Tab-separated table of N, CA and C in Angstrom:
chain	number	residue	atom	x	y	z
A	156	UNK	N	20.518	-39.214	-198.251
A	156	UNK	CA	21.898	-38.935	-198.616
A	156	UNK	C	22.784	-40.023	-198.041
A	157	UNK	N	23.613	-40.614	-198.837
A	157	UNK	CA	24.535	-41.659	-198.398
A	157	UNK	C	25.648	-40.999	-197.593
A	158	UNK	N	26.654	-40.813	-197.651
A	158	UNK	CA	27.612	-40.002	-196.898
A	158	UNK	C	28.326	-39.038	-197.801
A	159	UNK	N	28.896	-38.065	-197.202
A	159	UNK	CA	29.640	-37.050	-197.956
A	159	UNK	C	30.991	-37.576	-198.416
A	160	UNK	N	31.370	-37.159	-199.605
A	160	UNK	CA	32.723	-37.428	-200.115
A	160	UNK	C	33.472	-36.106	-199.956
A	161	UNK	N	34.510	-36.123	-199.133
A	161	UNK	CA	35.203	-34.887	-198.779
A	161	UNK	C	36.675	-34.963	-199.162
A	162	UNK	N	37.128	-33.943	-199.886
A	162	UNK	CA	38.545	-33.796	-200.217
A	162	UNK	C	39.190	-32.960	-199.118
A	163	UNK	N	40.358	-33.360	-198.665
A	163	UNK	CA	41.113	-32.555	-197.710
A	163	UNK	C	42.458	-32.202	-198.320
A	164	UNK	N	42.944	-31.004	-197.977
A	164	UNK	CA	44.246	-30.580	-198.475
A	164	UNK	C	44.792	-29.450	-197.626
A	165	UNK	N	46.104	-29.266	-197.705
A	165	UNK	CA	46.758	-28.203	-196.953
A	165	UNK	C	48.105	-27.894	-197.578
A	166	UNK	N	48.707	-26.817	-197.096
A	166	UNK	CA	50.115	-26.582	-197.363
A	166	UNK	C	50.866	-26.987	-196.102
A	167	UNK	N	52.165	-26.742	-196.051
A	167	UNK	CA	52.923	-27.153	-194.866
A	167	UNK	C	52.488	-26.398	-193.610
A	168	UNK	N	51.960	-25.178	-193.751
A	168	UNK	CA	51.504	-24.395	-192.602
A	168	UNK	C	50.191	-24.921	-192.022
A	169	UNK	N	49.501	-25.796	-192.740
A	169	UNK	CA	48.249	-26.363	-192.263
A	169	UNK	C	48.287	-27.868	-192.112
A	170	UNK	N	49.440	-28.452	-192.311
A	170	UNK	CA	49.567	-29.915	-192.338
A	170	UNK	C	49.118	-30.581	-191.036
A	171	UNK	N	49.524	-30.048	-189.913
A	171	UNK	CA	49.173	-30.675	-188.641
A	171	UNK	C	47.660	-30.757	-188.476
A	172	UNK	N	46.947	-29.664	-188.721
A	172	UNK	CA	45.495	-29.673	-188.578
A	172	UNK	C	44.843	-30.549	-189.642
A	173	UNK	N	45.383	-30.505	-190.859
A	173	UNK	CA	44.795	-31.337	-191.916
A	173	UNK	C	44.807	-32.802	-191.503
A	174	UNK	N	45.899	-33.234	-190.927
A	174	UNK	CA	46.008	-34.637	-190.508
A	174	UNK	C	45.002	-34.957	-189.403
A	175	UNK	N	44.884	-34.086	-188.411
A	175	UNK	CA	43.932	-34.288	-187.320
A	175	UNK	C	42.501	-34.308	-187.859
A	176	UNK	N	42.194	-33.366	-188.740
A	176	UNK	CA	40.832	-33.257	-189.269
A	176	UNK	C	40.507	-34.376	-190.255
A	177	UNK	N	41.496	-34.841	-191.003
A	177	UNK	CA	41.289	-35.987	-191.897
A	177	UNK	C	40.889	-37.211	-191.071
A	178	UNK	N	41.603	-37.456	-189.968
A	178	UNK	CA	41.278	-38.593	-189.103
A	178	UNK	C	39.877	-38.441	-188.502
A	179	UNK	N	39.517	-37.228	-188.125
A	179	UNK	CA	38.178	-36.962	-187.593
A	179	UNK	C	37.116	-37.295	-188.634
A	180	UNK	N	37.328	-36.850	-189.859
A	180	UNK	CA	36.366	-37.106	-190.934
A	180	UNK	C	36.288	-38.591	-191.272
A	181	UNK	N	37.418	-39.272	-191.288
A	181	UNK	CA	37.426	-40.704	-191.599
A	181	UNK	C	36.637	-41.511	-190.567
A	182	UNK	N	36.572	-41.013	-189.333
A	182	UNK	CA	35.855	-41.709	-188.269
A	182	UNK	C	34.383	-41.297	-188.184
A	183	UNK	N	33.977	-40.299	-188.962
A	183	UNK	CA	32.618	-39.767	-188.897
A	183	UNK	C	31.688	-40.607	-189.777
A	184	UNK	N	30.637	-41.142	-189.196
A	184	UNK	CA	29.709	-42.004	-189.943
A	184	UNK	C	28.948	-41.251	-191.030
A	185	UNK	N	28.954	-39.926	-190.981
A	185	UNK	CA	28.272	-39.120	-192.000
A	185	UNK	C	29.137	-38.929	-193.245
A	186	UNK	N	30.364	-39.410	-193.178
A	186	UNK	CA	31.326	-39.232	-194.270
A	186	UNK	C	31.598	-40.582	-194.921
A	187	UNK	N	31.351	-40.655	-196.227
A	187	UNK	CA	31.556	-41.908	-196.961
A	187	UNK	C	32.993	-42.092	-197.409
A	188	UNK	N	33.663	-40.985	-197.761
A	188	UNK	CA	35.033	-41.083	-198.267
A	188	UNK	C	35.781	-39.796	-197.996
A	189	UNK	N	37.071	-39.939	-197.728
A	189	UNK	CA	37.965	-38.796	-197.555
A	189	UNK	C	39.107	-38.970	-198.549
A	190	UNK	N	39.297	-37.953	-199.369
A	190	UNK	CA	40.337	-37.973	-200.394
A	190	UNK	C	41.371	-36.920	-200.029
A	191	UNK	N	42.589	-37.332	-199.761
A	191	UNK	CA	43.651	-36.423	-199.340
A	191	UNK	C	44.495	-36.031	-200.555
A	192	UNK	N	44.511	-34.742	-200.879
A	192	UNK	CA	45.272	-34.261	-202.037
A	192	UNK	C	46.591	-33.601	-201.628
A	193	UNK	N	46.998	-33.813	-200.398
A	193	UNK	CA	48.294	-33.321	-199.953
A	193	UNK	C	48.159	-32.080	-199.099
A	194	UNK	N	49.240	-31.655	-198.605
A	194	UNK	CA	50.591	-32.137	-198.737
A	194	UNK	C	50.848	-33.228	-197.704
A	195	UNK	N	51.941	-33.940	-197.920
A	195	UNK	CA	52.380	-34.922	-196.954
A	195	UNK	C	53.570	-34.334	-196.197
A	196	UNK	N	53.904	-34.932	-195.093
A	196	UNK	CA	55.049	-34.469	-194.296
A	196	UNK	C	56.307	-34.440	-195.162
A	197	UNK	N	57.041	-33.352	-195.077
A	197	UNK	CA	58.272	-33.214	-195.834
A	197	UNK	C	58.081	-32.776	-197.271
A	198	UNK	N	56.837	-32.645	-197.685
A	198	UNK	CA	56.520	-32.260	-199.058
A	198	UNK	C	56.244	-30.760	-199.103
A	199	UNK	N	56.686	-30.115	-200.144
A	199	UNK	CA	56.406	-28.692	-200.305
A	199	UNK	C	55.669	-28.476	-201.614
A	200	UNK	N	54.389	-28.183	-201.494
A	200	UNK	CA	53.555	-27.868	-202.642
A	200	UNK	C	52.890	-26.536	-202.348
A	201	UNK	N	52.891	-25.653	-203.306
A	201	UNK	CA	52.285	-24.346	-203.102
A	201	UNK	C	50.787	-24.504	-202.831
A	202	UNK	N	50.279	-23.782	-201.824
A	202	UNK	CA	48.875	-23.940	-201.448
A	202	UNK	C	47.897	-23.692	-202.592
A	203	UNK	N	48.174	-22.796	-203.556
A	203	UNK	CA	47.194	-22.643	-204.638
A	203	UNK	C	47.003	-23.941	-205.437
A	204	UNK	N	48.055	-24.705	-205.617
A	204	UNK	CA	47.945	-25.959	-206.370
A	204	UNK	C	47.072	-26.967	-205.643
A	205	UNK	N	47.262	-27.080	-204.332
A	205	UNK	CA	46.457	-28.003	-203.538
A	205	UNK	C	44.995	-27.555	-203.524
A	206	UNK	N	44.764	-26.260	-203.302
A	206	UNK	CA	43.401	-25.737	-203.222
A	206	UNK	C	42.652	-25.899	-204.541
A	207	UNK	N	43.306	-25.608	-205.637
A	207	UNK	CA	42.653	-25.729	-206.940
A	207	UNK	C	42.391	-27.194	-207.279
A	208	UNK	N	43.312	-28.080	-206.941
A	208	UNK	CA	43.095	-29.510	-207.158
A	208	UNK	C	41.836	-29.958	-206.414
A	209	UNK	N	41.726	-29.588	-205.153
A	209	UNK	CA	40.558	-29.971	-204.360
A	209	UNK	C	39.281	-29.362	-204.933
A	210	UNK	N	39.329	-28.082	-205.279
A	210	UNK	CA	38.148	-27.395	-205.813
A	210	UNK	C	37.705	-27.998	-207.143
A	211	UNK	N	38.647	-28.354	-207.977
A	211	UNK	CA	38.297	-28.977	-209.261
A	211	UNK	C	37.587	-30.302	-209.057
A	212	UNK	N	37.980	-31.052	-208.051
A	212	UNK	CA	37.316	-32.328	-207.760
A	212	UNK	C	35.869	-32.108	-207.319
A	213	UNK	N	35.648	-31.042	-206.554
A	213	UNK	CA	34.283	-30.697	-206.150
A	213	UNK	C	33.489	-30.260	-207.374
A	214	UNK	N	34.056	-29.379	-208.180
A	214	UNK	CA	33.362	-28.867	-209.374
A	214	UNK	C	33.031	-29.995	-210.354
A	215	UNK	N	33.899	-30.998	-210.431
A	215	UNK	CA	33.690	-32.117	-211.346
A	215	UNK	C	32.728	-33.165	-210.791
A	216	UNK	N	32.304	-33.012	-209.547
A	216	UNK	CA	31.394	-33.980	-208.950
A	216	UNK	C	32.078	-35.201	-208.374
A	217	UNK	N	33.402	-35.185	-208.314
A	217	UNK	CA	34.145	-36.306	-207.730
A	217	UNK	C	34.072	-36.283	-206.209
A	218	UNK	N	33.734	-35.130	-205.646
A	218	UNK	CA	33.580	-34.966	-204.202
A	218	UNK	C	32.442	-33.985	-203.968
A	219	UNK	N	31.854	-34.073	-202.782
A	219	UNK	CA	30.758	-33.177	-202.421
A	219	UNK	C	31.275	-31.880	-201.802
A	220	UNK	N	32.348	-32.007	-201.058
A	220	UNK	CA	32.912	-30.866	-200.342
A	220	UNK	C	34.423	-30.989	-200.258
A	221	UNK	N	35.049	-29.878	-199.828
A	221	UNK	CA	36.481	-29.898	-199.561
A	221	UNK	C	36.752	-29.130	-198.280
A	222	UNK	N	37.749	-29.593	-197.560
A	222	UNK	CA	38.243	-28.937	-196.362
A	222	UNK	C	39.707	-28.604	-196.617
A	223	UNK	N	40.036	-27.315	-196.562
A	223	UNK	CA	41.392	-26.867	-196.845
A	223	UNK	C	41.962	-26.125	-195.644
A	224	UNK	N	43.248	-26.332	-195.375
A	224	UNK	CA	43.898	-25.679	-194.246
A	224	UNK	C	45.227	-25.087	-194.700
A	225	UNK	N	45.425	-23.826	-194.354
A	225	UNK	CA	46.736	-23.196	-194.516
A	225	UNK	C	46.980	-22.391	-193.248
A	226	UNK	N	47.928	-21.491	-193.252
A	226	UNK	CA	48.211	-20.722	-192.052
A	226	UNK	C	47.033	-19.900	-191.578
A	227	UNK	N	46.364	-19.223	-192.506
A	227	UNK	CA	45.225	-18.368	-192.143
A	227	UNK	C	43.891	-18.866	-192.682
A	228	UNK	N	43.900	-19.731	-193.664
A	228	UNK	CA	42.680	-20.152	-194.345
A	228	UNK	C	42.304	-19.204	-195.472
A	229	UNK	N	43.016	-18.114	-195.609
A	229	UNK	CA	42.672	-17.109	-196.610
A	229	UNK	C	43.199	-17.466	-197.993
A	230	UNK	N	44.453	-17.833	-198.095
A	230	UNK	CA	45.052	-18.135	-199.398
A	230	UNK	C	44.373	-19.302	-200.091
A	231	UNK	N	44.064	-20.361	-199.334
A	231	UNK	CA	43.412	-21.516	-199.956
A	231	UNK	C	42.007	-21.165	-200.417
A	232	UNK	N	41.328	-20.277	-199.689
A	232	UNK	CA	39.985	-19.850	-200.108
A	232	UNK	C	40.055	-19.050	-201.402
A	233	UNK	N	40.996	-18.132	-201.477
A	233	UNK	CA	41.152	-17.328	-202.694
A	233	UNK	C	41.426	-18.236	-203.886
A	234	UNK	N	42.344	-19.177	-203.712
A	234	UNK	CA	42.703	-20.082	-204.808
A	234	UNK	C	41.528	-20.974	-205.205
A	235	UNK	N	40.835	-21.560	-204.233
A	235	UNK	CA	39.702	-22.454	-204.532
A	235	UNK	C	38.591	-21.708	-205.257
A	236	UNK	N	38.398	-20.443	-204.933
A	236	UNK	CA	37.350	-19.654	-205.576
A	236	UNK	C	37.656	-19.309	-207.027
A	237	UNK	N	38.830	-19.609	-207.511
A	237	UNK	CA	39.162	-19.406	-208.922
A	237	UNK	C	38.526	-20.472	-209.807
A	238	UNK	N	38.043	-21.552	-209.190
A	238	UNK	CA	37.433	-22.650	-209.942
A	238	UNK	C	35.937	-22.374	-210.085
A	239	UNK	N	35.473	-22.305	-211.322
A	239	UNK	CA	34.056	-22.030	-211.595
A	239	UNK	C	33.172	-23.062	-210.904
A	240	UNK	N	32.119	-22.571	-210.282
A	240	UNK	CA	31.168	-23.453	-209.619
A	240	UNK	C	31.486	-23.735	-208.167
A	241	UNK	N	32.605	-23.238	-207.700
A	241	UNK	CA	33.018	-23.500	-206.319
A	241	UNK	C	32.824	-22.244	-205.484
A	242	UNK	N	32.276	-22.451	-204.300
A	242	UNK	CA	32.136	-21.373	-203.334
A	242	UNK	C	32.909	-21.790	-202.085
A	243	UNK	N	34.041	-21.143	-201.863
A	243	UNK	CA	34.916	-21.444	-200.730
A	243	UNK	C	34.887	-20.292	-199.740
A	244	UNK	N	34.849	-20.624	-198.464
A	244	UNK	CA	34.837	-19.618	-197.416
A	244	UNK	C	35.873	-19.947	-196.347
A	245	UNK	N	36.380	-18.900	-195.739
A	245	UNK	CA	37.183	-19.044	-194.531
A	245	UNK	C	36.256	-18.710	-193.373
A	246	UNK	N	36.123	-19.620	-192.433
A	246	UNK	CA	35.230	-19.398	-191.294
A	246	UNK	C	35.864	-19.984	-190.044
A	247	UNK	N	35.866	-19.189	-188.983
A	247	UNK	CA	36.478	-19.619	-187.729
A	247	UNK	C	35.518	-19.537	-186.549
A	248	UNK	N	34.205	-19.508	-186.836
A	248	UNK	CA	33.206	-19.524	-185.770
A	248	UNK	C	32.000	-20.336	-186.254
A	249	UNK	N	31.246	-20.861	-185.308
A	249	UNK	CA	30.123	-21.748	-185.625
A	249	UNK	C	29.059	-21.095	-186.493
A	250	UNK	N	28.711	-19.865	-186.188
A	250	UNK	CA	27.654	-19.211	-186.949
A	250	UNK	C	28.056	-19.029	-188.405
A	251	UNK	N	29.299	-18.622	-188.655
A	251	UNK	CA	29.756	-18.435	-190.036
A	251	UNK	C	29.814	-19.758	-190.789
A	252	UNK	N	30.228	-20.820	-190.116
A	252	UNK	CA	30.244	-22.145	-190.752
A	252	UNK	C	28.825	-22.548	-191.127
A	253	UNK	N	27.891	-22.354	-190.213
A	253	UNK	CA	26.496	-22.688	-190.487
A	253	UNK	C	25.960	-21.889	-191.676
A	254	UNK	N	26.143	-20.577	-191.658
A	254	UNK	CA	25.596	-19.729	-192.712
A	254	UNK	C	26.299	-19.966	-194.044
A	255	UNK	N	27.571	-20.331	-194.015
A	255	UNK	CA	28.287	-20.625	-195.261
A	255	UNK	C	27.565	-21.719	-196.037
A	256	UNK	N	27.089	-22.726	-195.317
A	256	UNK	CA	26.382	-23.830	-195.972
A	256	UNK	C	24.914	-23.488	-196.192
A	257	UNK	N	24.223	-23.059	-195.154
A	257	UNK	CA	22.772	-22.866	-195.250
A	257	UNK	C	22.373	-21.667	-196.108
A	258	UNK	N	23.157	-20.604	-196.080
A	258	UNK	CA	22.809	-19.412	-196.858
A	258	UNK	C	23.525	-19.325	-198.192
A	259	UNK	N	24.735	-19.885	-198.276
A	259	UNK	CA	25.557	-19.691	-199.465
A	259	UNK	C	25.907	-20.965	-200.209
A	260	UNK	N	25.473	-22.108	-199.710
A	260	UNK	CA	25.784	-23.394	-200.332
A	260	UNK	C	27.277	-23.522	-200.634
A	261	UNK	N	28.105	-23.038	-199.708
A	261	UNK	CA	29.561	-23.149	-199.877
A	261	UNK	C	29.964	-24.608	-199.711
A	262	UNK	N	30.701	-25.104	-200.693
A	262	UNK	CA	31.128	-26.503	-200.643
A	262	UNK	C	32.517	-26.657	-200.043
A	263	UNK	N	33.249	-25.554	-199.891
A	263	UNK	CA	34.634	-25.625	-199.417
A	263	UNK	C	34.782	-24.792	-198.156
A	264	UNK	N	35.260	-25.433	-197.091
A	264	UNK	CA	35.556	-24.753	-195.837
A	264	UNK	C	37.066	-24.645	-195.700
A	265	UNK	N	37.524	-23.439	-195.408
A	265	UNK	CA	38.952	-23.178	-195.255
A	265	UNK	C	39.218	-22.707	-193.834
A	266	UNK	N	40.232	-23.288	-193.224
A	266	UNK	CA	40.593	-22.959	-191.852
A	266	UNK	C	42.049	-22.544	-191.777
A	267	UNK	N	42.371	-21.763	-190.742
A	267	UNK	CA	43.738	-21.311	-190.533
A	267	UNK	C	44.350	-21.932	-189.292
A	268	UNK	N	45.381	-22.738	-189.480
A	268	UNK	CA	46.047	-23.406	-188.360
A	268	UNK	C	46.694	-22.398	-187.417
A	269	UNK	N	47.127	-21.260	-187.944
A	269	UNK	CA	47.782	-20.255	-187.113
A	269	UNK	C	46.783	-19.288	-186.486
A	270	UNK	N	45.489	-19.499	-186.737
A	270	UNK	CA	44.457	-18.562	-186.293
A	270	UNK	C	43.593	-19.128	-185.166
A	271	UNK	N	43.252	-20.424	-185.233
A	271	UNK	CA	42.377	-21.020	-184.226
A	271	UNK	C	43.033	-22.250	-183.611
A	272	UNK	N	42.551	-22.621	-182.437
A	272	UNK	CA	43.039	-23.821	-181.770
A	272	UNK	C	42.496	-25.079	-182.419
A	273	UNK	N	43.166	-26.171	-182.185
A	273	UNK	CA	42.797	-27.430	-182.838
A	273	UNK	C	41.432	-27.928	-182.372
A	274	UNK	N	41.078	-27.725	-181.115
A	274	UNK	CA	39.774	-28.193	-180.643
A	274	UNK	C	38.640	-27.417	-181.293
A	275	UNK	N	38.830	-26.107	-181.509
A	275	UNK	CA	37.822	-25.336	-182.226
A	275	UNK	C	37.730	-25.822	-183.671
A	276	UNK	N	38.850	-26.100	-184.291
A	276	UNK	CA	38.835	-26.615	-185.663
A	276	UNK	C	38.056	-27.921	-185.731
A	277	UNK	N	38.288	-28.806	-184.793
A	277	UNK	CA	37.569	-30.083	-184.761
A	277	UNK	C	36.065	-29.850	-184.611
A	278	UNK	N	35.687	-28.950	-183.714
A	278	UNK	CA	34.272	-28.647	-183.497
A	278	UNK	C	33.626	-28.086	-184.760
A	279	UNK	N	34.300	-27.137	-185.393
A	279	UNK	CA	33.744	-26.522	-186.600
A	279	UNK	C	33.562	-27.535	-187.713
A	280	UNK	N	34.494	-28.449	-187.861
A	280	UNK	CA	34.389	-29.465	-188.915
A	280	UNK	C	33.244	-30.430	-188.603
A	281	UNK	N	33.089	-30.819	-187.353
A	281	UNK	CA	31.954	-31.694	-186.988
A	281	UNK	C	30.625	-30.998	-187.305
A	282	UNK	N	30.531	-29.710	-186.976
A	282	UNK	CA	29.314	-28.955	-187.266
A	282	UNK	C	29.095	-28.824	-188.771
A	283	UNK	N	30.149	-28.517	-189.498
A	283	UNK	CA	30.093	-28.317	-190.950
A	283	UNK	C	29.529	-29.546	-191.652
A	284	UNK	N	29.965	-30.718	-191.234
A	284	UNK	CA	29.492	-31.960	-191.848
A	284	UNK	C	27.983	-32.122	-191.656
A	285	UNK	N	27.447	-31.585	-190.580
A	285	UNK	CA	26.025	-31.725	-190.297
A	285	UNK	C	25.116	-30.744	-191.011
A	286	UNK	N	25.676	-29.716	-191.612
A	286	UNK	CA	24.865	-28.716	-192.312
A	286	UNK	C	24.674	-29.104	-193.777
A	287	UNK	N	23.449	-28.899	-194.274
A	287	UNK	CA	23.142	-29.209	-195.672
A	287	UNK	C	22.282	-28.100	-196.253
A	288	UNK	N	22.642	-27.647	-197.427
A	288	UNK	CA	21.911	-26.587	-198.105
A	288	UNK	C	20.550	-27.092	-198.554
A	289	UNK	N	19.529	-26.282	-198.380
A	289	UNK	CA	18.173	-26.611	-198.818
A	289	UNK	C	17.887	-25.836	-200.103
A	290	UNK	N	17.840	-26.524	-201.250
A	290	UNK	CA	17.618	-25.826	-202.522
A	290	UNK	C	16.245	-25.173	-202.635
A	291	UNK	N	15.352	-25.427	-201.678
A	291	UNK	CA	14.054	-24.757	-201.701
A	291	UNK	C	14.013	-23.588	-200.709
A	292	UNK	N	15.122	-23.283	-200.094
A	292	UNK	CA	15.172	-22.193	-199.112
A	292	UNK	C	15.157	-20.835	-199.806
A	293	UNK	N	14.849	-19.781	-199.071
A	293	UNK	CA	14.895	-18.437	-199.647
A	293	UNK	C	16.295	-18.062	-200.158
A	294	UNK	N	17.324	-18.694	-199.629
A	294	UNK	CA	18.694	-18.403	-200.056
A	294	UNK	C	19.016	-18.961	-201.441
A	295	UNK	N	18.251	-19.925	-201.904
A	295	UNK	CA	18.540	-20.577	-203.187
A	295	UNK	C	18.566	-19.580	-204.344
A	296	UNK	N	17.682	-18.611	-204.305
A	296	UNK	CA	17.636	-17.607	-205.365
A	296	UNK	C	18.934	-16.796	-205.394
A	297	UNK	N	19.469	-16.467	-204.229
A	297	UNK	CA	20.715	-15.703	-204.148
A	297	UNK	C	21.904	-16.544	-204.603
A	298	UNK	N	21.904	-17.810	-204.221
A	298	UNK	CA	22.983	-18.700	-204.664
A	298	UNK	C	22.929	-18.839	-206.187
A	299	UNK	N	21.750	-18.908	-206.755
A	299	UNK	CA	21.614	-18.981	-208.216
A	299	UNK	C	22.227	-17.745	-208.879
A	300	UNK	N	22.093	-16.593	-208.248
A	300	UNK	CA	22.704	-15.366	-208.789
A	300	UNK	C	24.226	-15.465	-208.737
A	301	UNK	N	24.761	-16.044	-207.666
A	301	UNK	CA	26.208	-16.245	-207.564
A	301	UNK	C	26.668	-17.163	-208.698
A	302	UNK	N	25.955	-18.261	-208.878
A	302	UNK	CA	26.294	-19.223	-209.928
A	302	UNK	C	26.240	-18.568	-211.302
A	303	UNK	N	25.294	-17.677	-211.492
A	303	UNK	CA	25.158	-16.944	-212.756
A	303	UNK	C	26.466	-16.267	-213.160
A	304	UNK	N	27.204	-15.767	-212.197
A	304	UNK	CA	28.450	-15.057	-212.481
A	304	UNK	C	29.616	-15.983	-212.823
A	305	UNK	N	29.421	-17.293	-212.680
A	305	UNK	CA	30.443	-18.253	-213.097
A	305	UNK	C	30.529	-18.355	-214.616
A	306	UNK	N	29.484	-17.896	-215.303
A	306	UNK	CA	29.411	-18.084	-216.747
A	306	UNK	C	29.762	-16.841	-217.511
């Protein structure tokens, strides 16, 4: 695997963490590209628009994963999951981040800036980048059932 192509996005409630995590990803040798879909400082874009933009890029194969941040991580996950083929999760602990990828092949991680500290967010993102779904794992059959419902 060459490096991951990761889309990052947030609303104004997640902007501070998005910026910190974008810089972390840009410095990570496991990451080939980081695509920022907003918001920028002083910009107001509704989080569903940012989340769906990021999710569509993943679904289209323009990116491998997306990292989304809002106040709780919940709204961006709900919005990203509206895009067929995308599995987005909100996770604020290491085990859930691991299982999101290894058991569910979730391509989108959503975090809440108002829920966890920045150092935990940094740790979770570093761990997330290191996890890769194994299509020959026992979980693959269950993920295929999830994908079945996209159609």
